[in-house]
Amino acid sequence: MHCRFEKVTSSRFLRCHGPWPARYSFQPGEAVPRQPEKSFPAVNTAEGCEWSSDGSLLGLVDPAGGVTVYSAAQGYEPVCQVPPLVGGPVRNFYFSPLGTHLVTYERWVKDAGDNVGVWDTKTGEKRFSFILKNMTGMTWPPLKWTSLETHCCRMVQDGVQILPGSCERSEVLRIDAPGIMAFEVSPRGSGPQGSGSPHVALVVAETKGQPARCQVYKLDDPSRATATKNFFKAQTVTMKWNNVGTAVLVKSAMEVDDTGKSYYGGANLYFLRADGEETALVASADGGPIHDAQWSPTQDEFILLHGELPCPAGLYEGRKGNKRVDFGSGHRNTIRWNPFGRFFVLGGYGQLLGDTDFWDKPGKQLMATRRMECCVVCGWAPDGRHFLTATTAPRMRVDNKIELFDYLGAPLGKLEFDELLLAGTSRAMTAGKGAPSGHNPSWLHVNVPISLSHCLLRYTEDHGVYAAIADQPRAASTAFSR
């Protein structure tokens, strides 16, 4: 089941009655309608629902095991239907950044053929397919585009293929990298206003006493690396580009910490400029665990949580990776920037108590601290002024709930569930049925088990009310007063 927020005078919500997600519409203050406007096919898991990044498309795994794509701007009419490749069901799927392609994954079966497909979301036509035997954090997603889909990259056995963003197979460049572990594509070119060639960063594993290495290449001219950094202790790696495509953070980790300081192994964080002018070790395993590191979505800077708890939180500039601002120390392990880079949240979740700080970055001011117990997932709404936390199964089997806060940490409301699988925020359609042209609403969508009947609605700013409707909610009250 999916639920969402929108900033309009009328409100719509989705509920799951039995196995069928359905969309309802109502005006605040009026009775909740008994009949749905739109019903969708059943989904079996939380991974069976996915929005495109702009909220214009909704994908649902259908009863046949494929994916049906719906258009939010056209009243959720089906756009296309993608069949399974090897009998289904599709276990994971995602949209390309502009929503032009859909990538589906099914469990690999020997001699059954390709299990990953790339599809056109307008027509449902298959562009191409290939085999992915093991889906891990370093192999998924298997295809990565730049933010404007000018280029697409795919990791193969001994390197990276570079395709046009349209996925035309006639023009394919290749970077040879035997022993490649992972790769990451920059969101845009590193020149002014995103001009110039985007880059791809890849990591080659250690071998025969030689260190692992991260190399950066231009996608338009991959003949030579523009930056290289060598390092040891790299069983797993993750990479994150800044929003302007000029620098990348590389976290290398070992599953076992040979110093014995950490049960969770040791990790190092490296900084590389795409032009090769700067490389640096930003955080080492000797200094304690790396809890989180996140780039600002709008500025060339990042926040790092590193060290034994209570650990310091620091803001680092993206030119040389030097620390600029200290935000103090605390029991925090999670960083969440709001979409505009002004506010950010530092939270202590998982095995910590849930203490959460709301910061104003330009003013370097702590605005509020609040305890959010048993938080499993959290994030900002697209408007940058509302923050969501959720307690979800299977991590927590009791007290499943969604809580909403404003950017000052003030609580706006709570909705409780017997069992909640997934919650998150997503952009909504910019115009279409039920949404006035020119509005840019924020949506909240929620997955609950198909055996339950719950629904959640969207926020209506004109009426100043949050509301939620549940068929059989655990909490008696379902209205969020602002």
Short mmCIF file of C-alpha atoms in Angstrom, two decimals:
data_model
loop_
_atom_site.label_atom_id
_atom_site.label_comp_id
_atom_site.label_asym_id
_atom_site.label_seq_id
_atom_site.Cartn_x
_atom_site.Cartn_y
_atom_site.Cartn_z
CA MET A 1 0.00 0.00 0.00
CA HIS A 2 1.19 3.52 -0.76
CA CYS A 3 0.34 6.74 0.98
CA ARG A 4 1.40 10.27 0.35
CA PHE A 5 1.28 13.97 1.14
CA GLU A 6 0.28 16.71 -1.24
CA LYS A 7 -0.02 20.45 -0.84
CA VAL A 8 -3.43 21.08 -2.40
CA THR A 9 -6.95 21.89 -1.23
CA SER A 10 -8.34 18.41 -1.91
CA SER A 11 -6.70 15.27 -0.53
CA ARG A 12 -6.23 11.78 -1.88
CA PHE A 13 -4.94 8.71 -0.12
CA LEU A 14 -4.30 5.07 -0.87
CA ARG A 15 -5.37 2.13 1.18
CA CYS A 16 -4.98 -1.62 0.86
CA HIS A 17 -8.28 -3.47 1.34
CA GLY A 18 -7.29 -7.10 1.39
CA PRO A 19 -4.52 -7.41 -1.25
CA TRP A 20 -5.65 -4.51 -3.47
CA PRO A 21 -4.12 -1.03 -3.06
CA ALA A 22 -6.69 1.65 -3.86
CA ARG A 23 -6.76 5.44 -4.16
CA TYR A 24 -9.41 7.57 -2.50
CA SER A 25 -10.13 11.31 -2.63
CA PHE A 26 -11.81 13.59 -0.12
CA GLN A 27 -12.06 17.18 1.07
CA PRO A 28 -10.86 18.00 4.62
CA GLY A 29 -13.83 18.17 6.93
CA GLU A 30 -16.01 15.97 4.74
CA ALA A 31 -16.83 12.32 5.26
CA VAL A 32 -14.33 9.83 3.96
CA PRO A 33 -15.69 8.30 0.73
CA ARG A 34 -16.49 4.61 0.79
CA GLN A 35 -15.62 3.90 -2.83
CA PRO A 36 -12.13 4.22 -4.29
CA GLU A 37 -11.30 6.35 -7.30
CA LYS A 38 -8.70 3.89 -8.48
CA SER A 39 -7.63 0.39 -7.51
CA PHE A 40 -4.31 -1.23 -8.29
CA PRO A 41 -3.22 -4.85 -8.60
CA ALA A 42 -1.90 -6.59 -5.52
CA VAL A 43 1.74 -6.41 -4.48
CA ASN A 44 3.39 -9.10 -2.40
CA THR A 45 6.36 -7.29 -0.83
CA ALA A 46 7.55 -3.80 0.06
CA GLU A 47 9.92 -4.01 -2.93
CA GLY A 48 6.91 -4.34 -5.21
CA CYS A 49 6.25 -0.57 -5.25
CA GLU A 50 8.52 2.15 -6.59
CA TRP A 51 8.14 5.80 -7.61
CA SER A 52 10.21 7.59 -10.23
CA SER A 53 12.42 10.34 -8.80
CA ASP A 54 10.03 13.12 -9.87
CA GLY A 55 6.92 11.26 -8.68
CA SER A 56 5.35 11.20 -12.14
CA LEU A 57 5.45 7.39 -12.49
CA LEU A 58 4.47 4.60 -10.13
CA GLY A 59 5.60 1.02 -10.71
CA LEU A 60 3.85 -1.97 -9.14
CA VAL A 61 4.76 -5.63 -9.47
CA ASP A 62 1.67 -7.20 -11.00
CA PRO A 63 0.13 -10.66 -10.42
CA ALA A 64 1.89 -12.00 -13.52
CA GLY A 65 5.26 -11.24 -11.94
CA GLY A 66 6.11 -8.29 -14.19
CA VAL A 67 5.78 -4.56 -13.53
CA THR A 68 2.93 -2.25 -14.50
CA VAL A 69 3.82 1.46 -14.79
CA TYR A 70 1.16 4.08 -13.98
CA SER A 71 1.20 7.79 -14.80
CA ALA A 72 0.35 10.09 -11.89
CA ALA A 73 -0.22 13.00 -14.27
CA GLN A 74 -2.85 10.97 -16.15
CA GLY A 75 -4.85 9.91 -13.12
CA TYR A 76 -2.81 6.74 -12.62
CA GLU A 77 -3.77 5.21 -15.91
CA PRO A 78 -1.45 2.36 -16.91
CA VAL A 79 1.32 3.50 -19.24
CA CYS A 80 2.93 0.17 -19.98
CA GLN A 81 3.30 -3.36 -18.72
CA VAL A 82 6.69 -5.02 -18.49
CA PRO A 83 6.72 -8.84 -18.52
CA PRO A 84 9.06 -11.01 -16.45
CA LEU A 85 12.12 -12.33 -18.23
CA VAL A 86 12.58 -15.73 -16.57
CA GLY A 87 9.12 -16.43 -15.20
CA GLY A 88 9.13 -13.84 -12.43
CA PRO A 89 8.36 -12.41 -10.12
CA VAL A 90 10.36 -9.21 -10.43
CA ARG A 91 12.11 -8.84 -7.07
CA ASN A 92 13.63 -5.38 -7.45
CA PHE A 93 13.25 -2.57 -9.95
CA TYR A 94 13.98 1.13 -10.32
CA PHE A 95 13.50 4.03 -12.72
CA SER A 96 16.26 6.00 -14.44
CA PRO A 97 16.68 9.60 -13.14
CA LEU A 98 14.32 11.12 -15.72
CA GLY A 99 11.93 8.18 -15.70
CA THR A 100 12.62 7.16 -19.29
CA HIS A 101 13.84 3.65 -18.45
CA LEU A 102 12.84 0.91 -16.04
CA VAL A 103 15.37 -1.68 -14.84
CA THR A 104 13.99 -4.97 -13.47
CA TYR A 105 15.73 -7.79 -11.62
CA GLU A 106 14.62 -11.39 -11.14
CA ARG A 107 16.44 -14.12 -9.26
CA TRP A 108 19.06 -15.75 -11.46
CA VAL A 109 18.35 -19.33 -12.49
CA LYS A 110 20.98 -21.39 -14.27
CA ASP A 111 20.31 -21.83 -18.00
CA ALA A 112 17.14 -19.72 -17.77
CA GLY A 113 18.59 -16.74 -19.64
CA ASP A 114 18.91 -13.05 -18.83
CA ASN A 115 17.41 -11.93 -15.52
CA VAL A 116 17.92 -8.13 -15.72
CA GLY A 117 15.93 -6.14 -18.24
CA VAL A 118 16.04 -2.50 -19.36
CA TRP A 119 12.68 -1.23 -20.61
CA ASP A 120 11.21 1.90 -22.18
CA THR A 121 8.64 3.30 -19.72
CA LYS A 122 6.50 4.85 -22.47
CA THR A 123 6.08 1.76 -24.60
CA GLY A 124 7.19 -1.16 -22.42
CA GLU A 125 9.65 -2.15 -25.14
CA LYS A 126 12.73 -4.02 -23.99
CA ARG A 127 15.92 -2.13 -24.83
CA PHE A 128 18.29 -4.92 -23.82
CA SER A 129 18.88 -7.52 -21.09
CA PHE A 130 21.76 -9.31 -19.37
CA ILE A 131 22.63 -11.71 -16.56
CA LEU A 132 23.33 -10.61 -12.97
CA LYS A 133 24.07 -13.69 -10.86
CA ASN A 134 24.51 -12.04 -7.48
CA MET A 135 22.80 -8.87 -6.32
CA THR A 136 24.88 -7.16 -3.60
CA GLY A 137 25.39 -3.63 -2.37
CA MET A 138 28.26 -3.26 -4.83
CA THR A 139 26.48 -4.72 -7.88
CA TRP A 140 23.08 -3.03 -7.43
CA PRO A 141 21.94 -0.99 -9.21
CA PRO A 142 23.66 -2.55 -12.23
CA LEU A 143 23.04 0.47 -14.51
CA LYS A 144 23.75 4.04 -13.42
CA TRP A 145 22.89 7.22 -15.31
CA THR A 146 23.97 10.82 -14.95
CA SER A 147 21.19 13.03 -13.55
CA LEU A 148 20.20 14.28 -17.02
CA GLU A 149 20.67 10.84 -18.59
CA THR A 150 23.39 11.97 -20.96
CA HIS A 151 25.39 8.82 -20.17
CA CYS A 152 24.72 5.36 -18.75
CA CYS A 153 27.31 2.98 -17.29
CA ARG A 154 27.24 -0.72 -16.58
CA MET A 155 29.81 -2.77 -14.65
CA VAL A 156 30.85 -5.94 -16.48
CA GLN A 157 33.26 -8.69 -15.48
CA ASP A 158 36.49 -6.83 -16.21
CA GLY A 159 35.52 -3.21 -16.57
CA VAL A 160 32.80 -0.65 -17.21
CA GLN A 161 30.73 -0.12 -20.34
CA ILE A 162 29.78 3.46 -21.22
CA LEU A 163 26.55 3.85 -23.19
CA PRO A 164 24.54 6.86 -24.34
CA GLY A 165 21.80 7.78 -21.89
CA SER A 166 19.26 6.40 -24.38
CA CYS A 167 20.93 2.97 -23.98
CA GLU A 168 21.64 2.65 -27.69
CA ARG A 169 23.97 -0.33 -28.00
CA SER A 170 25.58 0.86 -31.22
CA GLU A 171 27.89 3.31 -29.43
CA VAL A 172 29.59 1.60 -26.51
CA LEU A 173 32.88 2.68 -24.95
CA ARG A 174 34.73 0.53 -22.45
CA ILE A 175 37.10 0.98 -19.53
CA ASP A 176 39.19 -2.13 -18.92
CA ALA A 177 39.53 -2.80 -15.18
CA PRO A 178 40.21 -6.47 -14.30
CA GLY A 179 39.15 -7.16 -10.73
CA ILE A 180 36.64 -4.31 -10.57
CA MET A 181 34.57 -4.26 -7.35
CA ALA A 182 32.26 -1.26 -7.73
CA PHE A 183 31.65 1.90 -9.72
CA GLU A 184 29.77 5.18 -9.34
CA VAL A 185 28.77 7.78 -11.95
CA SER A 186 28.96 11.51 -11.24
CA PRO A 187 25.61 13.31 -11.50
CA ARG A 188 26.82 15.91 -14.02
CA GLY A 189 29.85 17.42 -15.75
CA SER A 190 32.40 19.15 -13.55
CA GLY A 191 32.47 22.40 -15.55
CA PRO A 192 30.43 25.58 -14.97
CA GLN A 193 26.67 24.94 -14.97
CA GLY A 194 27.32 21.22 -15.37
CA SER A 195 29.24 21.59 -18.63
CA GLY A 196 32.06 19.28 -19.61
CA SER A 197 32.25 15.53 -19.40
CA PRO A 198 30.80 13.67 -16.41
CA HIS A 199 33.07 11.16 -14.69
CA VAL A 200 32.91 7.60 -13.44
CA ALA A 201 34.81 6.35 -10.40
CA LEU A 202 35.68 2.67 -10.10
CA VAL A 203 37.53 0.55 -7.56
CA VAL A 204 39.74 -2.42 -8.40
CA ALA A 205 40.27 -5.01 -5.65
CA GLU A 206 43.55 -5.86 -3.94
CA THR A 207 45.48 -8.70 -5.57
CA LYS A 208 48.80 -10.48 -4.93
CA GLY A 209 49.96 -7.95 -2.38
CA GLN A 210 49.06 -4.98 -4.55
CA PRO A 211 46.75 -2.35 -3.05
CA ALA A 212 43.23 -1.68 -4.16
CA ARG A 213 42.87 1.46 -6.25
CA CYS A 214 40.17 3.97 -7.04
CA GLN A 215 40.40 5.55 -10.50
CA VAL A 216 38.35 8.34 -12.05
CA TYR A 217 37.71 8.57 -15.81
CA LYS A 218 35.96 11.03 -18.08
CA LEU A 219 32.95 9.42 -19.72
CA ASP A 220 33.59 11.23 -23.02
CA ASP A 221 37.30 10.24 -23.08
CA PRO A 222 37.99 7.15 -20.95
CA SER A 223 41.41 6.52 -22.46
CA ARG A 224 43.24 7.43 -19.24
CA ALA A 225 42.46 7.98 -15.57
CA THR A 226 42.26 11.59 -14.40
CA ALA A 227 42.69 10.66 -10.71
CA THR A 228 44.00 7.62 -8.80
CA LYS A 229 44.17 6.68 -5.13
CA ASN A 230 45.71 3.45 -3.81
CA PHE A 231 44.76 1.88 -0.48
CA PHE A 232 44.65 -1.43 1.40
CA LYS A 233 41.93 -3.02 3.55
CA ALA A 234 39.11 -2.88 1.04
CA GLN A 235 36.79 -5.88 1.28
CA THR A 236 33.86 -3.62 0.46
CA VAL A 237 33.69 -0.11 -0.95
CA THR A 238 31.04 2.57 -1.33
CA MET A 239 31.39 5.83 -3.26
CA LYS A 240 29.50 9.12 -3.20
CA TRP A 241 29.89 12.03 -5.62
CA ASN A 242 29.22 15.64 -4.72
CA ASN A 243 26.32 17.35 -6.49
CA VAL A 244 28.60 19.22 -8.94
CA GLY A 245 30.58 16.15 -10.02
CA THR A 246 33.99 17.47 -9.02
CA ALA A 247 34.88 15.18 -6.09
CA VAL A 248 34.08 11.74 -4.74
CA LEU A 249 34.23 10.17 -1.27
CA VAL A 250 35.38 6.54 -1.16
CA LYS A 251 34.75 4.42 1.93
CA SER A 252 36.73 1.19 2.11
CA ALA A 253 35.85 -1.29 4.83
CA MET A 254 36.88 -4.63 6.32
CA GLU A 255 34.40 -7.00 7.89
CA VAL A 256 36.82 -7.70 10.75
CA ASP A 257 38.81 -5.01 12.55
CA ASP A 258 42.33 -6.39 12.98
CA THR A 259 43.00 -3.86 15.77
CA GLY A 260 40.18 -5.32 17.83
CA LYS A 261 38.68 -1.88 18.53
CA SER A 262 35.39 -2.51 16.76
CA TYR A 263 33.05 -5.48 16.50
CA TYR A 264 31.86 -4.15 13.13
CA GLY A 265 35.25 -4.03 11.43
CA GLY A 266 37.29 -1.01 10.37
CA ALA A 267 36.81 1.57 7.63
CA ASN A 268 38.71 4.41 5.99
CA LEU A 269 37.30 7.40 4.11
CA TYR A 270 39.21 8.90 1.17
CA PHE A 271 38.64 12.12 -0.75
CA LEU A 272 39.46 12.44 -4.49
CA ARG A 273 39.08 15.37 -6.83
CA ALA A 274 37.98 14.29 -10.31
CA ASP A 275 40.81 16.32 -11.88
CA GLY A 276 43.42 14.56 -9.74
CA GLU A 277 44.63 17.74 -8.05
CA GLU A 278 43.75 16.54 -4.55
CA THR A 279 43.57 13.17 -2.80
CA ALA A 280 43.40 12.77 0.95
CA LEU A 281 42.64 10.39 3.79
CA VAL A 282 39.77 12.14 5.57
CA ALA A 283 39.03 9.54 8.27
CA SER A 284 40.97 6.43 9.27
CA ALA A 285 40.03 3.25 11.10
CA ASP A 286 42.54 4.17 13.84
CA GLY A 287 40.37 7.17 14.72
CA GLY A 288 37.29 5.04 15.32
CA PRO A 289 34.28 3.97 13.24
CA ILE A 290 32.87 6.02 10.37
CA HIS A 291 29.20 6.32 11.22
CA ASP A 292 28.02 8.39 8.25
CA ALA A 293 29.23 10.86 5.61
CA GLN A 294 26.87 12.83 3.38
CA TRP A 295 27.42 15.51 0.73
CA SER A 296 25.29 18.63 0.75
CA PRO A 297 22.69 18.46 -2.05
CA THR A 298 23.43 22.06 -3.10
CA GLN A 299 26.95 23.04 -1.92
CA ASP A 300 30.42 21.58 -2.40
CA GLU A 301 30.74 20.35 1.19
CA PHE A 302 29.97 17.31 3.31
CA ILE A 303 29.26 16.34 6.92
CA LEU A 304 31.14 13.51 8.61
CA LEU A 305 30.43 11.56 11.80
CA HIS A 306 33.64 9.77 12.79
CA GLY A 307 35.10 8.41 16.01
CA GLU A 308 34.12 6.62 19.19
CA LEU A 309 30.77 7.69 20.62
CA PRO A 310 30.09 10.40 21.53
CA CYS A 311 31.66 11.31 18.20
CA PRO A 312 32.29 14.75 16.69
CA ALA A 313 30.28 16.06 13.73
CA GLY A 314 32.19 18.20 11.25
CA LEU A 315 31.52 20.10 8.03
CA TYR A 316 34.24 19.64 5.38
CA GLU A 317 34.81 21.69 2.25
CA GLY A 318 34.88 19.92 -1.12
CA ARG A 319 37.98 21.48 -2.60
CA LYS A 320 40.62 19.74 -0.45
CA GLY A 321 38.53 17.83 2.06
CA ASN A 322 39.51 20.04 5.01
CA LYS A 323 37.33 20.52 8.07
CA ARG A 324 35.67 23.94 8.30
CA VAL A 325 33.03 23.78 11.04
CA ASP A 326 32.66 21.69 14.22
CA PHE A 327 29.10 20.94 15.33
CA GLY A 328 30.10 19.38 18.64
CA SER A 329 29.95 15.77 19.79
CA GLY A 330 27.10 13.42 20.59
CA HIS A 331 25.73 9.92 20.29
CA ARG A 332 24.81 10.30 16.62
CA ASN A 333 25.25 7.96 13.65
CA THR A 334 22.94 9.31 10.92
CA ILE A 335 23.03 12.44 8.73
CA ARG A 336 20.06 13.74 6.73
CA TRP A 337 20.32 16.95 4.66
CA ASN A 338 17.13 18.63 3.58
CA PRO A 339 16.80 18.95 -0.23
CA PHE A 340 17.95 22.58 -0.29
CA GLY A 341 21.04 22.15 1.89
CA ARG A 342 19.96 24.62 4.55
CA PHE A 343 18.81 22.34 7.35
CA PHE A 344 20.21 18.98 8.38
CA VAL A 345 19.46 16.39 11.02
CA LEU A 346 21.95 14.43 13.11
CA GLY A 347 20.33 11.35 14.67
CA GLY A 348 21.39 8.48 16.87
CA TYR A 349 19.38 5.43 15.78
CA GLY A 350 19.71 1.66 15.72
CA GLN A 351 21.23 0.66 19.06
CA LEU A 352 21.24 4.29 20.23
CA LEU A 353 18.42 6.07 22.04
CA GLY A 354 17.12 8.08 19.10
CA ASP A 355 18.28 11.57 20.13
CA THR A 356 17.96 13.81 17.07
CA ASP A 357 19.37 17.31 16.46
CA PHE A 358 17.86 19.79 13.99
CA TRP A 359 20.51 22.20 12.67
CA ASP A 360 20.44 25.40 10.62
CA LYS A 361 23.64 25.14 8.55
CA PRO A 362 24.03 28.79 7.38
CA GLY A 363 23.53 30.06 10.93
CA LYS A 364 25.51 27.16 12.47
CA GLN A 365 22.71 26.99 15.01
CA LEU A 366 21.20 24.01 16.83
CA MET A 367 17.46 24.66 16.57
CA ALA A 368 16.09 21.72 18.57
CA THR A 369 16.83 18.27 19.99
CA ARG A 370 14.19 15.58 20.23
CA ARG A 371 14.21 11.88 21.09
CA MET A 372 12.78 9.65 18.34
CA GLU A 373 12.76 6.18 19.84
CA CYS A 374 12.98 3.03 17.70
CA CYS A 375 13.46 4.98 14.46
CA VAL A 376 14.32 2.63 11.57
CA VAL A 377 13.96 4.94 8.55
CA CYS A 378 13.85 8.72 8.32
CA GLY A 379 14.05 11.51 5.76
CA TRP A 380 13.01 14.99 4.72
CA ALA A 381 9.96 15.73 2.59
CA PRO A 382 10.71 17.38 -0.78
CA ASP A 383 9.54 20.75 0.55
CA GLY A 384 12.51 20.72 2.94
CA ARG A 385 10.35 21.74 5.89
CA HIS A 386 8.93 18.43 7.14
CA PHE A 387 10.77 15.42 8.55
CA LEU A 388 9.48 11.85 8.70
CA THR A 389 10.55 8.98 10.94
CA ALA A 390 9.17 5.45 10.88
CA THR A 391 9.43 2.30 12.94
CA THR A 392 9.14 -0.60 10.51
CA ALA A 393 9.14 -4.39 10.38
CA PRO A 394 10.98 -6.70 10.31
CA ARG A 395 13.55 -4.61 12.24
CA MET A 396 10.90 -3.82 14.88
CA ARG A 397 7.93 -6.15 15.31
CA VAL A 398 6.10 -3.91 17.80
CA ASP A 399 5.16 -0.22 17.98
CA ASN A 400 5.27 0.24 14.20
CA LYS A 401 4.48 3.88 13.45
CA ILE A 402 5.08 6.96 11.37
CA GLU A 403 5.84 10.29 13.03
CA LEU A 404 6.02 13.71 11.38
CA PHE A 405 7.93 16.80 12.52
CA ASP A 406 8.51 20.28 11.22
CA TYR A 407 12.01 21.63 10.51
CA LEU A 408 12.26 22.87 14.13
CA GLY A 409 11.61 19.39 15.45
CA ALA A 410 8.06 20.11 16.62
CA PRO A 411 5.83 17.00 16.37
CA LEU A 412 2.96 17.22 13.90
CA GLY A 413 1.37 13.84 14.38
CA LYS A 414 1.70 10.08 14.58
CA LEU A 415 0.05 7.14 12.86
CA GLU A 416 0.38 3.62 14.32
CA PHE A 417 0.25 0.29 12.49
CA ASP A 418 0.12 -3.33 13.51
CA GLU A 419 2.90 -3.93 11.00
CA LEU A 420 4.52 -1.35 8.74
CA LEU A 421 7.00 -2.44 6.08
CA LEU A 422 8.15 0.77 4.44
CA ALA A 423 7.66 4.52 4.64
CA GLY A 424 9.28 7.39 2.78
CA THR A 425 8.78 10.69 1.05
CA SER A 426 8.64 11.27 -2.69
CA ARG A 427 8.06 14.13 -5.06
CA ALA A 428 4.59 14.19 -6.55
CA MET A 429 3.40 15.09 -10.02
CA THR A 430 3.76 18.77 -10.86
CA ALA A 431 0.42 18.86 -12.63
CA GLY A 432 -2.33 16.45 -13.44
CA LYS A 433 -5.57 15.05 -12.19
CA GLY A 434 -6.37 16.47 -8.79
CA ALA A 435 -3.30 18.75 -8.66
CA PRO A 436 -3.51 22.34 -9.87
CA SER A 437 -0.96 23.30 -12.48
CA GLY A 438 2.08 25.00 -11.00
CA HIS A 439 1.93 23.23 -7.63
CA ASN A 440 4.96 21.22 -6.56
CA PRO A 441 3.52 19.00 -3.82
CA SER A 442 5.30 16.63 -1.46
CA TRP A 443 4.05 13.11 -0.99
CA LEU A 444 4.43 10.51 1.69
CA HIS A 445 4.09 6.91 0.59
CA VAL A 446 3.77 3.92 2.86
CA ASN A 447 3.80 0.17 2.42
CA VAL A 448 1.92 -2.08 4.82
CA PRO A 449 1.38 -5.84 4.59
CA ILE A 450 -1.31 -6.79 2.12
CA SER A 451 -3.26 -8.58 4.84
CA LEU A 452 -3.90 -5.26 6.60
CA SER A 453 -6.09 -2.36 5.57
CA HIS A 454 -4.46 1.00 6.26
CA CYS A 455 -4.22 4.27 4.48
CA LEU A 456 -2.50 7.59 4.85
CA LEU A 457 -3.20 10.82 3.12
CA ARG A 458 -1.47 13.97 2.11
CA TYR A 459 -0.90 17.27 3.84
CA THR A 460 -3.09 20.18 2.83
CA GLU A 461 -1.39 23.47 3.58
CA ASP A 462 -4.45 25.59 2.79
CA HIS A 463 -6.36 23.90 5.61
CA GLY A 464 -3.38 23.50 7.94
CA VAL A 465 -4.27 19.90 8.78
CA TYR A 466 -2.54 16.57 8.54
CA ALA A 467 -4.94 13.66 8.33
CA ALA A 468 -4.80 9.92 8.00
CA ILE A 469 -7.47 7.32 7.43
CA ALA A 470 -7.17 3.69 8.42
CA ASP A 471 -9.57 0.84 7.85
CA GLN A 472 -8.55 -0.82 11.10
CA PRO A 473 -5.84 1.37 12.63
CA ARG A 474 -4.37 0.44 15.95
CA ALA A 475 -4.70 4.03 17.17
CA ALA A 476 -8.19 5.39 17.60
CA SER A 477 -7.29 8.92 16.49
CA THR A 478 -6.23 9.38 12.87
CA ALA A 479 -6.11 13.16 12.57
CA PHE A 480 -2.88 15.10 12.62
CA SER A 481 -3.46 18.59 13.98
CA ARG A 482 -0.86 21.10 13.02
#
